[in-house]
Amino acid sequence: MADIAKLVDQLSELTVLEAADLAKELEE
């Protein structure tokens, strides 16, 4: 179960980073 939690955390972080990148691109 711990592994699943880690995967979820990683996916969440990636999603946030991707969203930030998209926001920067949209701002430009």
PDB file of N, CA and C in Angstrom:
ATOM      1  N   MET A   1       0.845  -1.208   0.000  1.00  0.00           N
ATOM      2  CA  MET A   1       0.000   0.000   0.000  1.00  0.00           C
ATOM      3  C   MET A   1       0.878   1.256   0.000  1.00  0.00           C
ATOM      4  N   ALA A   2       1.985   1.173   0.706  1.00  0.00           N
ATOM      5  CA  ALA A   2       2.882   2.338   0.780  1.00  0.00           C
ATOM      6  C   ALA A   2       3.360   2.703  -0.620  1.00  0.00           C
ATOM      7  N   ASP A   3       3.650   1.672  -1.433  1.00  0.00           N
ATOM      8  CA  ASP A   3       4.123   1.941  -2.794  1.00  0.00           C
ATOM      9  C   ASP A   3       3.068   2.722  -3.574  1.00  0.00           C
ATOM     10  N   ILE A   4       1.813   2.330  -3.424  1.00  0.00           N
ATOM     11  CA  ILE A   4       0.733   3.019  -4.146  1.00  0.00           C
ATOM     12  C   ILE A   4       0.680   4.490  -3.715  1.00  0.00           C
ATOM     13  N   ALA A   5       0.803   4.718  -2.419  1.00  0.00           N
ATOM     14  CA  ALA A   5       0.762   6.091  -1.907  1.00  0.00           C
ATOM     15  C   ALA A   5       1.903   6.895  -2.523  1.00  0.00           C
ATOM     16  N   LYS A   6       3.073   6.277  -2.607  1.00  0.00           N
ATOM     17  CA  LYS A   6       4.229   6.983  -3.187  1.00  0.00           C
ATOM     18  C   LYS A   6       3.941   7.328  -4.639  1.00  0.00           C
ATOM     19  N   LEU A   7       3.385   6.358  -5.372  1.00  0.00           N
ATOM     20  CA  LEU A   7       3.068   6.603  -6.786  1.00  0.00           C
ATOM     21  C   LEU A   7       2.079   7.758  -6.911  1.00  0.00           C
ATOM     22  N   VAL A   8       1.082   7.768  -6.066  1.00  0.00           N
ATOM     23  CA  VAL A   8       0.073   8.838  -6.118  1.00  0.00           C
ATOM     24  C   VAL A   8       0.738  10.183  -5.853  1.00  0.00           C
ATOM     25  N   ASP A   9       1.624  10.210  -4.853  1.00  0.00           N
ATOM     26  CA  ASP A   9       2.317  11.464  -4.541  1.00  0.00           C
ATOM     27  C   ASP A   9       3.139  11.924  -5.739  1.00  0.00           C
ATOM     28  N   GLN A  10       3.846  10.992  -6.363  1.00  0.00           N
ATOM     29  CA  GLN A  10       4.671  11.342  -7.520  1.00  0.00           C
ATOM     30  C   GLN A  10       3.788  11.877  -8.645  1.00  0.00           C
ATOM     31  N   LEU A  11       2.683  11.210  -8.899  1.00  0.00           N
ATOM     32  CA  LEU A  11       1.781  11.649  -9.971  1.00  0.00           C
ATOM     33  C   LEU A  11       1.247  13.040  -9.658  1.00  0.00           C
ATOM     34  N   SER A  12       0.917  13.286  -8.405  1.00  0.00           N
ATOM     35  CA  SER A  12       0.391  14.594  -8.011  1.00  0.00           C
ATOM     36  C   SER A  12       1.439  15.667  -8.274  1.00  0.00           C
ATOM     37  N   GLU A  13       2.693  15.355  -7.898  1.00  0.00           N
ATOM     38  CA  GLU A  13       3.759  16.339  -8.103  1.00  0.00           C
ATOM     39  C   GLU A  13       3.947  16.610  -9.589  1.00  0.00           C
ATOM     40  N   LEU A  14       3.936  15.553 -10.393  1.00  0.00           N
ATOM     41  CA  LEU A  14       4.108  15.720 -11.840  1.00  0.00           C
ATOM     42  C   LEU A  14       2.966  16.558 -12.397  1.00  0.00           C
ATOM     43  N   THR A  15       1.759  16.286 -11.928  1.00  0.00           N
ATOM     44  CA  THR A  15       0.602  17.035 -12.423  1.00  0.00           C
ATOM     45  C   THR A  15       0.764  18.516 -12.101  1.00  0.00           C
ATOM     46  N   VAL A  16       1.210  18.805 -10.890  1.00  0.00           N
ATOM     47  CA  VAL A  16       1.390  20.206 -10.479  1.00  0.00           C
ATOM     48  C   VAL A  16       2.448  20.871 -11.346  1.00  0.00           C
ATOM     49  N   LEU A  17       3.560  20.152 -11.560  1.00  0.00           N
ATOM     50  CA  LEU A  17       4.640  20.718 -12.385  1.00  0.00           C
ATOM     51  C   LEU A  17       4.139  20.952 -13.800  1.00  0.00           C
ATOM     52  N   GLU A  18       3.411  19.997 -14.341  1.00  0.00           N
ATOM     53  CA  GLU A  18       2.888  20.144 -15.706  1.00  0.00           C
ATOM     54  C   GLU A  18       1.923  21.323 -15.770  1.00  0.00           C
ATOM     55  N   ALA A  19       1.081  21.459 -14.782  1.00  0.00           N
ATOM     56  CA  ALA A  19       0.115  22.560 -14.756  1.00  0.00           C
ATOM     57  C   ALA A  19       0.865  23.889 -14.710  1.00  0.00           C
ATOM     58  N   ALA A  20       1.935  23.936 -13.936  1.00  0.00           N
ATOM     59  CA  ALA A  20       2.719  25.173 -13.826  1.00  0.00           C
ATOM     60  C   ALA A  20       3.337  25.499 -15.180  1.00  0.00           C
ATOM     61  N   ASP A  21       3.873  24.478 -15.847  1.00  0.00           N
ATOM     62  CA  ASP A  21       4.476  24.696 -17.171  1.00  0.00           C
ATOM     63  C   ASP A  21       3.420  25.204 -18.147  1.00  0.00           C
ATOM     64  N   LEU A  22       2.251  24.604 -18.124  1.00  0.00           N
ATOM     65  CA  LEU A  22       1.179  25.029 -19.032  1.00  0.00           C
ATOM     66  C   LEU A  22       0.790  26.471 -18.737  1.00  0.00           C
ATOM     67  N   ALA A  23       0.722  26.824 -17.466  1.00  0.00           N
ATOM     68  CA  ALA A  23       0.345  28.186 -17.081  1.00  0.00           C
ATOM     69  C   ALA A  23       1.376  29.169 -17.633  1.00  0.00           C
ATOM     70  N   LYS A  24       2.661  28.803 -17.521  1.00  0.00           N
ATOM     71  CA  LYS A  24       3.713  29.691 -18.039  1.00  0.00           C
ATOM     72  C   LYS A  24       3.555  29.861 -19.544  1.00  0.00           C
ATOM     73  N   GLU A  25       3.306  28.770 -20.243  1.00  0.00           N
ATOM     74  CA  GLU A  25       3.152  28.834 -21.700  1.00  0.00           C
ATOM     75  C   GLU A  25       1.952  29.709 -22.061  1.00  0.00           C
ATOM     76  N   LEU A  26       0.858  29.556 -21.315  1.00  0.00           N
ATOM     77  CA  LEU A  26      -0.342  30.343 -21.608  1.00  0.00           C
ATOM     78  C   LEU A  26      -0.071  31.828 -21.356  1.00  0.00           C
ATOM     79  N   GLU A  27       0.689  32.118 -20.291  1.00  0.00           N
ATOM     80  CA  GLU A  27       0.989  33.513 -19.973  1.00  0.00           C
ATOM     81  C   GLU A  27       1.809  34.140 -21.094  1.00  0.00           C
ATOM     82  N   GLU A  28       2.728  33.345 -21.663  1.00  0.00           N
ATOM     83  CA  GLU A  28       3.561  33.866 -22.753  1.00  0.00           C
ATOM     84  C   GLU A  28       2.695  34.026 -23.999  1.00  0.00           C
TER      85      GLU A  28
END
